[in-house]
Short mmCIF file of N, CA and C in Angstrom, two decimals:
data_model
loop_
_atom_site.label_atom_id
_atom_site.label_comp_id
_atom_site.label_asym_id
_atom_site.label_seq_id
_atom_site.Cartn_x
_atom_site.Cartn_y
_atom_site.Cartn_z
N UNK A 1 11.53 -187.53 168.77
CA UNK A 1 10.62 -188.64 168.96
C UNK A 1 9.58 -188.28 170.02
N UNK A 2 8.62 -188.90 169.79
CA UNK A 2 7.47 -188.21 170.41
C UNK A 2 7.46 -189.41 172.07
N UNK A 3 7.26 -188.82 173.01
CA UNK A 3 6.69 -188.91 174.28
C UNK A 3 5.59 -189.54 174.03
N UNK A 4 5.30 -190.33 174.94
CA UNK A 4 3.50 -191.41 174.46
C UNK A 4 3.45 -191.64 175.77
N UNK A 5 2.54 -191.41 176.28
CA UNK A 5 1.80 -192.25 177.61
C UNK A 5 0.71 -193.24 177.10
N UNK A 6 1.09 -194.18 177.94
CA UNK A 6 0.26 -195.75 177.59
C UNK A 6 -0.27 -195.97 179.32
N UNK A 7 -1.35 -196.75 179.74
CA UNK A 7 -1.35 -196.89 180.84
C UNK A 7 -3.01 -197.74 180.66
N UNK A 8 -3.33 -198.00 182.07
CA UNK A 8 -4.90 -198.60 182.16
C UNK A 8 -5.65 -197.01 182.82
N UNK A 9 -7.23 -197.07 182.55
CA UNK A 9 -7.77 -195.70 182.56
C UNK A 9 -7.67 -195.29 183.98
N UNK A 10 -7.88 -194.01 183.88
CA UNK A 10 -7.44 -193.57 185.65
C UNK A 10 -6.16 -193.50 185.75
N UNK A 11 -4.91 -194.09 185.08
CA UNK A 11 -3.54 -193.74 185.34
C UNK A 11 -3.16 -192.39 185.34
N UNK A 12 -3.71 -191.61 185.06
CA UNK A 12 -3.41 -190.15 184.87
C UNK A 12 -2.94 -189.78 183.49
N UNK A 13 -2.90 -190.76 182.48
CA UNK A 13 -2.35 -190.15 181.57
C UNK A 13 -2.35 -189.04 180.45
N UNK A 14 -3.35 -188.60 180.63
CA UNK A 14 -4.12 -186.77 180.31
C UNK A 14 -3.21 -186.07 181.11
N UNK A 15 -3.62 -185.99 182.24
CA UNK A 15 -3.31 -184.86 183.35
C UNK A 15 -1.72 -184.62 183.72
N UNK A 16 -0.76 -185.79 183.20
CA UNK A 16 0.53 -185.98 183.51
C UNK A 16 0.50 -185.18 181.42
N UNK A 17 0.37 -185.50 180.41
CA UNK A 17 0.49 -184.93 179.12
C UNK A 17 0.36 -183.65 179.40
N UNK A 18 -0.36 -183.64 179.94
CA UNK A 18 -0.86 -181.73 180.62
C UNK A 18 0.47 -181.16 180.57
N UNK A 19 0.47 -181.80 181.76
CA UNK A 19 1.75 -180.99 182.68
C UNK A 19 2.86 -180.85 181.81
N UNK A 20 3.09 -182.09 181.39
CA UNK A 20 4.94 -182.59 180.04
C UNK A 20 4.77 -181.45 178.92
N UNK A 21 3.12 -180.80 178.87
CA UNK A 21 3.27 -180.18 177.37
C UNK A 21 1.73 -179.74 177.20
N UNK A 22 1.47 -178.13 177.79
CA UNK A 22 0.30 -178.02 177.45
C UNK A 22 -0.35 -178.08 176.24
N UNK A 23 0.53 -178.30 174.85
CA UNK A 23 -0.43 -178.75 173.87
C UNK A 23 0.02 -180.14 173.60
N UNK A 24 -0.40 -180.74 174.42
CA UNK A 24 -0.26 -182.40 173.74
C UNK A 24 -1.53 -182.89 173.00
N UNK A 25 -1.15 -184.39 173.09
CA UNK A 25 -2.28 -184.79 171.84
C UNK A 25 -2.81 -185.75 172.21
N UNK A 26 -4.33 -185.73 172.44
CA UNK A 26 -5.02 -186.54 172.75
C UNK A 26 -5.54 -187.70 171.96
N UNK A 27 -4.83 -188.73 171.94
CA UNK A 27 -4.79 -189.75 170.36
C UNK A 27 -6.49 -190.08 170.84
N UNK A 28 -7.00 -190.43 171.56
CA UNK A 28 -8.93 -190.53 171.52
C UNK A 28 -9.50 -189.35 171.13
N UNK A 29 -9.15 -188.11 171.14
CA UNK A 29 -9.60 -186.80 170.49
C UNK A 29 -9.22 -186.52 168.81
N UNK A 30 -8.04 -187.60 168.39
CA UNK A 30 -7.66 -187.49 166.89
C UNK A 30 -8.91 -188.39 166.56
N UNK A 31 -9.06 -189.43 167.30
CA UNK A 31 -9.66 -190.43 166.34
C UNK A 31 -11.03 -190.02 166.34
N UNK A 32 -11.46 -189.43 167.20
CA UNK A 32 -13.03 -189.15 167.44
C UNK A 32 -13.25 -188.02 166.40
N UNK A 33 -12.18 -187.45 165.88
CA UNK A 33 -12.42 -186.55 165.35
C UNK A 33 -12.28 -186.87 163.72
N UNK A 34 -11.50 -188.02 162.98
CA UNK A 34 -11.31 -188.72 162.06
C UNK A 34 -12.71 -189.09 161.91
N UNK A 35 -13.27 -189.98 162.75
CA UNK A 35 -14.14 -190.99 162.47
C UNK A 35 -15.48 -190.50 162.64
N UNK A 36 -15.77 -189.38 163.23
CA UNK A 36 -16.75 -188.04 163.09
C UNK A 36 -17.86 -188.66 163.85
N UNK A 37 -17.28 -189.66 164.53
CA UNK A 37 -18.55 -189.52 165.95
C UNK A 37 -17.82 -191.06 167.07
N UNK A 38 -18.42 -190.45 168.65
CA UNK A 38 -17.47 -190.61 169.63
C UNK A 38 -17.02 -192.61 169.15
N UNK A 39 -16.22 -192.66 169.90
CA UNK A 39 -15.68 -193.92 169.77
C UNK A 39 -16.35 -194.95 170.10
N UNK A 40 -17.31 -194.45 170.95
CA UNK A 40 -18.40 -195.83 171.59
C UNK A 40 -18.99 -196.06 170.39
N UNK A 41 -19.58 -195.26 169.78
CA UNK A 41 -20.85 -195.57 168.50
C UNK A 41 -20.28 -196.11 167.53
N UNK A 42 -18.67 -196.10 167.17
CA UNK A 42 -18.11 -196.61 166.77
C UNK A 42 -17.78 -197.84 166.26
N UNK A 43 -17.65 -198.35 168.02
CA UNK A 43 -17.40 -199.76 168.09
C UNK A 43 -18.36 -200.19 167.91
N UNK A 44 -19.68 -199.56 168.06
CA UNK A 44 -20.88 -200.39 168.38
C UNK A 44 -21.49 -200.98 166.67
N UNK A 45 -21.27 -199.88 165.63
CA UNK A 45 -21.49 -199.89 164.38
C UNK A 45 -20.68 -200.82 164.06
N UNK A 46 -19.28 -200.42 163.74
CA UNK A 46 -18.33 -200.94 162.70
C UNK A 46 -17.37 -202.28 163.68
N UNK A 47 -17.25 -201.97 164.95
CA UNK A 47 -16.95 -203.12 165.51
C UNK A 47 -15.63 -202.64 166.18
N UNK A 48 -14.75 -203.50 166.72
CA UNK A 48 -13.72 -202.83 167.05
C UNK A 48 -12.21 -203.36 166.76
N UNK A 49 -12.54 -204.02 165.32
CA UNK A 49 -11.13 -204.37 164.86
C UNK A 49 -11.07 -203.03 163.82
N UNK A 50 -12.01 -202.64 163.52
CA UNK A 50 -12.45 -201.04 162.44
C UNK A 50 -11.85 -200.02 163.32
N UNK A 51 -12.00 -200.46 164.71
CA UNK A 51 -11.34 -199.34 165.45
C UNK A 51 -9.94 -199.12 165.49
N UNK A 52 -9.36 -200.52 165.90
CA UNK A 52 -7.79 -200.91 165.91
C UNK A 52 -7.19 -200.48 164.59
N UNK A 53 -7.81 -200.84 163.50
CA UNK A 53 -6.91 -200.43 162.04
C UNK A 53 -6.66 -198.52 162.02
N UNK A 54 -7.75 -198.18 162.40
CA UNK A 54 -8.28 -196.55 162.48
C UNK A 54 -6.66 -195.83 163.30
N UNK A 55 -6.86 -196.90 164.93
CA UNK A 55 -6.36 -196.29 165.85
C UNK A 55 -4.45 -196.81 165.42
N UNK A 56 -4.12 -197.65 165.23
CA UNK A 56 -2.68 -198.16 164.41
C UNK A 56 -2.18 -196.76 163.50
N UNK A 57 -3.22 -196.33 162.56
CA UNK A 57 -2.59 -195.48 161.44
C UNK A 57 -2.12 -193.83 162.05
N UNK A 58 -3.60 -193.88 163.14
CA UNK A 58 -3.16 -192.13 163.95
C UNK A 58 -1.91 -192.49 165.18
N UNK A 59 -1.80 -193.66 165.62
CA UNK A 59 -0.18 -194.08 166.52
C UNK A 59 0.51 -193.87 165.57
N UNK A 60 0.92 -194.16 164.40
CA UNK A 60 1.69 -194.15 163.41
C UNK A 60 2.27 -192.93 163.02
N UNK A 61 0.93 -191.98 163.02
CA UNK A 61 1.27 -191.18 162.34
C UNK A 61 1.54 -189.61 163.71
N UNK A 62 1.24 -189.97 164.74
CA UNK A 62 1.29 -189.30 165.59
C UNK A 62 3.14 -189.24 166.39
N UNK A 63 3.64 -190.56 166.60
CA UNK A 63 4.87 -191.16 166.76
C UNK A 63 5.91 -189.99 165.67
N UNK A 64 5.58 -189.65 164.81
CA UNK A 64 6.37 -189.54 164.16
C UNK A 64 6.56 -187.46 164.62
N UNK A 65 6.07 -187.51 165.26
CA UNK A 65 6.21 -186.12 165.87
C UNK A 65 7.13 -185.96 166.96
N UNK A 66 7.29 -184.89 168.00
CA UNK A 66 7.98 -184.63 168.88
C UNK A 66 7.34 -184.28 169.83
N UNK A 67 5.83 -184.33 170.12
CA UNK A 67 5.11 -184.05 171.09
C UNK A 67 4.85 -185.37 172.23
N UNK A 68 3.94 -184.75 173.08
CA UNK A 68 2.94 -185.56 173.78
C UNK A 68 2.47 -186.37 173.81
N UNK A 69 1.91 -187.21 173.76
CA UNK A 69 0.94 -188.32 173.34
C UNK A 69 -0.20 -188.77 174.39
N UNK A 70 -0.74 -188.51 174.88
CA UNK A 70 -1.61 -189.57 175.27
C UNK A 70 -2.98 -190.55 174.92
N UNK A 71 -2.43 -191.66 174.91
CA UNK A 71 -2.89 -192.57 174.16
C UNK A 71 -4.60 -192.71 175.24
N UNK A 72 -5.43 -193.59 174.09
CA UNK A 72 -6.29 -194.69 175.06
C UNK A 72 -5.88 -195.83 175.79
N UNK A 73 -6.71 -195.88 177.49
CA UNK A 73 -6.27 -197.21 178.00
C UNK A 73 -6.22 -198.41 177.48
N UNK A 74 -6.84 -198.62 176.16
CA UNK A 74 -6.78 -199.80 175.46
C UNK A 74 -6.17 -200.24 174.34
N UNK A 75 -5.03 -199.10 174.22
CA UNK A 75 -3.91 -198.80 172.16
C UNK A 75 -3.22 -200.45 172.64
N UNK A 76 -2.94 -201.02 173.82
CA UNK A 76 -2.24 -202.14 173.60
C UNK A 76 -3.02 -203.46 173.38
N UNK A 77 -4.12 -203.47 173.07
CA UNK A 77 -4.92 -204.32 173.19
C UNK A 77 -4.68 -204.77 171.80
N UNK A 78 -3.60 -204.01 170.52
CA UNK A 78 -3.46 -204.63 169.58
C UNK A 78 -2.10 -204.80 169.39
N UNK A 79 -1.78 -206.19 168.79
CA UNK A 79 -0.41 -206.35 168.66
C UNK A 79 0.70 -205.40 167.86
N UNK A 80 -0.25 -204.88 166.82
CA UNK A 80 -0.03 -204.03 165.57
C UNK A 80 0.98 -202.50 166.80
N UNK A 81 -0.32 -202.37 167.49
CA UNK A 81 0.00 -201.30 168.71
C UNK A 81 1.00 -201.44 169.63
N UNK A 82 1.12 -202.29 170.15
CA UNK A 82 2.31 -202.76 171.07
C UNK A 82 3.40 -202.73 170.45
N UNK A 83 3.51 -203.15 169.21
CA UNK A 83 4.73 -203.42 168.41
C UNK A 83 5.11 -201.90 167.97
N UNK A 84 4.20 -200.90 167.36
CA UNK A 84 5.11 -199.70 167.56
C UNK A 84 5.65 -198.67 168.91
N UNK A 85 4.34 -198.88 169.46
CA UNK A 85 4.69 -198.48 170.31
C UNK A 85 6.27 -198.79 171.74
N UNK A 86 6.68 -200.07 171.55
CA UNK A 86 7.61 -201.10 171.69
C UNK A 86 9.00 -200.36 170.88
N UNK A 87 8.63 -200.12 169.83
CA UNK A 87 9.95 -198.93 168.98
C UNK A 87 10.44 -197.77 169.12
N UNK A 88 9.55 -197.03 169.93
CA UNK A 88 9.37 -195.48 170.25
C UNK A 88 10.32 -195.58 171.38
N UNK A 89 11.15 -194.79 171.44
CA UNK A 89 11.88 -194.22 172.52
C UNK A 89 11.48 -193.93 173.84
N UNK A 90 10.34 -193.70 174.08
CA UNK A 90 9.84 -192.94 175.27
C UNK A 90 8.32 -193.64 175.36
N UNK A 91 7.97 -194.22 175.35
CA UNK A 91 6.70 -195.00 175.95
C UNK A 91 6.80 -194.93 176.97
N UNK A 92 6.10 -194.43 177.81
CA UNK A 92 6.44 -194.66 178.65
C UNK A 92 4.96 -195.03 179.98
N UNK A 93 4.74 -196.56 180.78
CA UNK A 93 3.87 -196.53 181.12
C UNK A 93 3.51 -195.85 182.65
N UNK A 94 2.29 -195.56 183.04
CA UNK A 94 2.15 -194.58 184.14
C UNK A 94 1.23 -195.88 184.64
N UNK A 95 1.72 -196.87 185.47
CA UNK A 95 1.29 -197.96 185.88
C UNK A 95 0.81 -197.81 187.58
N UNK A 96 -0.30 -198.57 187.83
CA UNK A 96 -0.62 -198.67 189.31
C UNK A 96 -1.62 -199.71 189.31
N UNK A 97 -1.84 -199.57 191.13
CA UNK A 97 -2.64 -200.93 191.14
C UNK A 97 -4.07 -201.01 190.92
N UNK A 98 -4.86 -201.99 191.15
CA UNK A 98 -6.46 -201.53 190.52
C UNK A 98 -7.09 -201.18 191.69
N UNK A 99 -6.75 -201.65 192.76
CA UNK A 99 -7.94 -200.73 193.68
C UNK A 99 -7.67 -199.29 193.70
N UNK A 100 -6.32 -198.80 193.16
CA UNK A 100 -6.11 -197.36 193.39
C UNK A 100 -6.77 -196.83 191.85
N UNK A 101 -7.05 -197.55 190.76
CA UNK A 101 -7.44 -196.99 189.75
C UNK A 101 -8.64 -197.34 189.95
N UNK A 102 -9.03 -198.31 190.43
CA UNK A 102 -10.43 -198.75 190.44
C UNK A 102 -11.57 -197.14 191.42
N UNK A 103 -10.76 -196.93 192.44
CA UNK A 103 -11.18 -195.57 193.22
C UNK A 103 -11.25 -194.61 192.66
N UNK A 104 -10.03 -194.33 191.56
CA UNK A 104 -10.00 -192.97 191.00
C UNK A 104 -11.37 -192.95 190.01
N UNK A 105 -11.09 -193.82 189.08
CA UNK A 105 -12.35 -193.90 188.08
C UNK A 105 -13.77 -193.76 188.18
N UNK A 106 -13.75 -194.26 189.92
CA UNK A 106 -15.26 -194.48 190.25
C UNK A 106 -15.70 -192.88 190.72
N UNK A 107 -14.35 -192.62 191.55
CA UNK A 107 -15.09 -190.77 191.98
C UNK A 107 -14.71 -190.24 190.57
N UNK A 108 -14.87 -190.15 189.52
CA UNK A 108 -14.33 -189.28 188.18
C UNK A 108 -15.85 -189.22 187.69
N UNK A 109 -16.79 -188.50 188.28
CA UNK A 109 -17.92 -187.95 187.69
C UNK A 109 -18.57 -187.58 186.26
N UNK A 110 -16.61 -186.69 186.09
CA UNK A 110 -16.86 -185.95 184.82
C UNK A 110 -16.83 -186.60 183.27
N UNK A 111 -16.14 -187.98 183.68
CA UNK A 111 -15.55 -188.92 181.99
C UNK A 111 -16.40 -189.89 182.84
N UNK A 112 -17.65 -190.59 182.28
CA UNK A 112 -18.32 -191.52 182.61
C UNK A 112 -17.23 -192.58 181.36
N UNK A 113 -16.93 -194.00 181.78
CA UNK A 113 -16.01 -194.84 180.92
C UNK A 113 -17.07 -195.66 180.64
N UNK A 114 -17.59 -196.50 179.53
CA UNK A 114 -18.62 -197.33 179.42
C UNK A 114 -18.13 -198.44 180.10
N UNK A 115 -16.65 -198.51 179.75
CA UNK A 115 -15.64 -200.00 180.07
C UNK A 115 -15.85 -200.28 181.82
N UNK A 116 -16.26 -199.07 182.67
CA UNK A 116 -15.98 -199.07 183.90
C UNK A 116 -17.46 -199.86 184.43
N UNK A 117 -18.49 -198.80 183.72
CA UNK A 117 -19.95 -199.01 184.44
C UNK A 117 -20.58 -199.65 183.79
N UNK A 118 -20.16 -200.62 182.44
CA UNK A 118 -21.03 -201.49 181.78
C UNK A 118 -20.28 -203.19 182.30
N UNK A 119 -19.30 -202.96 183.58
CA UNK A 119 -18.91 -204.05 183.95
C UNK A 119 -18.77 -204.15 185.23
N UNK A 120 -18.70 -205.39 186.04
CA UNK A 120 -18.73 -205.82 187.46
C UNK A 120 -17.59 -205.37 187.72
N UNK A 121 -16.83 -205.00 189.00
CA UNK A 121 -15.97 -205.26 189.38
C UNK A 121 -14.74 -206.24 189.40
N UNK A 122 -15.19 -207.56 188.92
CA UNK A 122 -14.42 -208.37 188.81
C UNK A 122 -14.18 -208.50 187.39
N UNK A 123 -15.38 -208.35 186.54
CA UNK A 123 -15.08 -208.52 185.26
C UNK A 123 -13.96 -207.06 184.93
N UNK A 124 -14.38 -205.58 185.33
CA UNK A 124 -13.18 -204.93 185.33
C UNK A 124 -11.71 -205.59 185.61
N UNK A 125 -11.80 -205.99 187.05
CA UNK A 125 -10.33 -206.59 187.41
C UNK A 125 -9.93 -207.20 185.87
N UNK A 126 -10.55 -208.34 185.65
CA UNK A 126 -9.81 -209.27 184.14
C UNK A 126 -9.60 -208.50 183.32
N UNK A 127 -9.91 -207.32 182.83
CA UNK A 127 -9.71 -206.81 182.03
C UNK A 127 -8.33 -206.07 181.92
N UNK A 128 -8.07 -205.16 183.41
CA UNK A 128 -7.19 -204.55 183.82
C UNK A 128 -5.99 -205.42 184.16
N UNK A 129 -6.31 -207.00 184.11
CA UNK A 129 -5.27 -208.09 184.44
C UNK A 129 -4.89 -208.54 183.04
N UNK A 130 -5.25 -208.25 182.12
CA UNK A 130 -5.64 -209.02 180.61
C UNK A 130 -4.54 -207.96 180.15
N UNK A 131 -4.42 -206.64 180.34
CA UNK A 131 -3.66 -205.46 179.71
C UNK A 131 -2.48 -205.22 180.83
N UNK A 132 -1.93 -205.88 181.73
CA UNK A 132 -0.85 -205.62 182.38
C UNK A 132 0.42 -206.13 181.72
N UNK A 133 0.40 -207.21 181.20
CA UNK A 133 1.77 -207.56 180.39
C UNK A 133 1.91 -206.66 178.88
N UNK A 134 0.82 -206.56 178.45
CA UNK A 134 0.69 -205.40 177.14
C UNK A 134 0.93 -204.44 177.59
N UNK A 135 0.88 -204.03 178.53
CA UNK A 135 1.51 -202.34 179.05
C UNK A 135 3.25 -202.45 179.12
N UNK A 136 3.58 -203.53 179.84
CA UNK A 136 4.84 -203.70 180.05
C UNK A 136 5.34 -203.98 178.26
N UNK A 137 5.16 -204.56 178.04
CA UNK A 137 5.78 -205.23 176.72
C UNK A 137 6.12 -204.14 175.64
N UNK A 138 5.07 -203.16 175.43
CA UNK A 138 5.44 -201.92 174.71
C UNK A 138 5.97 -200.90 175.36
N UNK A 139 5.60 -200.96 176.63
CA UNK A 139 7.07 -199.64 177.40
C UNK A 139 8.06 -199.59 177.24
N UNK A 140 9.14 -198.35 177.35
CA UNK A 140 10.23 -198.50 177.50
C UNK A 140 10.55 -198.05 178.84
N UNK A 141 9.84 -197.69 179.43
CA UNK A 141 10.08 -196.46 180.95
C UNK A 141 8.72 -196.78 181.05
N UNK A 142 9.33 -197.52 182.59
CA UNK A 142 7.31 -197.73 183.60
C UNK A 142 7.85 -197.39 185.03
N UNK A 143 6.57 -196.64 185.23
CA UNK A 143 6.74 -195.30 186.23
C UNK A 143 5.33 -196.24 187.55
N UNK A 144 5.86 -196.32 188.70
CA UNK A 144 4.54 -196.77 189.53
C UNK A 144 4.26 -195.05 190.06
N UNK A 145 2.86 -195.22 189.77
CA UNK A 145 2.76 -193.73 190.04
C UNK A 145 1.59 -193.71 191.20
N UNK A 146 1.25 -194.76 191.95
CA UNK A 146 0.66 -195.46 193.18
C UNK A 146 1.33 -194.50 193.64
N UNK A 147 -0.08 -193.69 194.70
CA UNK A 147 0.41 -192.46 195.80
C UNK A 147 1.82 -191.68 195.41
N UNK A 148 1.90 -191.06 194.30
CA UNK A 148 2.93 -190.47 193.88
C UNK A 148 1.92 -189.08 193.20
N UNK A 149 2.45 -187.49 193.79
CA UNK A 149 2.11 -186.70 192.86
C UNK A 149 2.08 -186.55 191.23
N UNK A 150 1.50 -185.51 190.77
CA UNK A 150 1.79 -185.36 189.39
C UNK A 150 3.05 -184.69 188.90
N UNK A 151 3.67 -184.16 190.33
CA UNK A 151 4.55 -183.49 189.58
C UNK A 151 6.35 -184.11 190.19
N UNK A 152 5.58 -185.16 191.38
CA UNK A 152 6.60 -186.74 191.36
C UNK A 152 6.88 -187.32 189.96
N UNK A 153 5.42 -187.48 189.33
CA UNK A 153 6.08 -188.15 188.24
C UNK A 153 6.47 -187.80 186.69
N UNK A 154 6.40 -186.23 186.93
CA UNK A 154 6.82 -185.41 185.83
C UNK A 154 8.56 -185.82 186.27
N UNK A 155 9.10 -185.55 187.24
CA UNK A 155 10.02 -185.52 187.63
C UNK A 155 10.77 -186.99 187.25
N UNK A 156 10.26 -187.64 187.34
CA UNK A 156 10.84 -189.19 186.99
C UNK A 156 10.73 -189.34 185.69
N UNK A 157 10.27 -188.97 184.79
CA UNK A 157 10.25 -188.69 183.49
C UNK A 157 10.82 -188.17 183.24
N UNK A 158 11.19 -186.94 183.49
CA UNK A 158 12.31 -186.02 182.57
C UNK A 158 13.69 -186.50 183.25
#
């Protein structure tokens, strides 16, 4: 059964997949690559319930492996999503608080997030408050990884 990291953006959940398994799988790199152009233009075209049906079938079909996973900060934003992910053995969320994600995201130069800089601060907060019980609800294993290394929380995982 496949390993899945779920989390809000900035949790580390790339950089911790890294570490668990240098070839893991970047479920926003399957879909970008399905849908043959990035995910923003995406939503912006087809909308983003086109996205959710898209993103349900590659969880689906990704789950059914023995790898890695790391998901997008937003796979729980559908019930469809929560609910498998909720079945999987190892969900597991890489949870923290928002001023510590809110910091990381903002010095992260290199992944500009539209979700980050096309919103206020507060409207971020609701958002990141809107996806805290959906993180919990499909976990099976939630990790506070607040001031904790990467290789603290490799360790609490395995």
């Amino acid at each position: 059964m496949a390993k899945i990291l779920i989390g809000f953006m900035g949790s580390g959940k790339s950089t911790i997949a890294r570490l668990l398994d240098p070839n893991f799988v970047d479920m926003d790199t399957v879909i970008t690559e399905r849908i043959g152009m990035p995910i923003a233009e995406f939503f912006a075209t087809k909308g983003e319930a086109a996205f959710r049906e898209i993103e349900s079938l590659v969880l689906a079909e990704l789950m059914a492996s023995d790898g890695v996973i790391s998901t997008g900060g937003g796979v729980v934003v559908s019930e469809k999503n929560r609910q498998l992910l909720s079945e999987n053995d190892q969900t597991i969320y890489l949870k923290a608080d928002f001023e510590t994600l809110y910091s990381r995201i903002a010095a992260d130069d290199k992944n500009v997030r539209p979700l980050f800089v096309n919103n206020s601060k507060e409207d971020f907060k609701a958002i990141f408050d809107g996806r805290q019980g959906w993180y919990e609800e499909a976990a099976t294993q939630i990790i506070d990884v607040t001031k904790k290394t990467p290789q603290e929380i490799i360790k609490e995982i395995l």
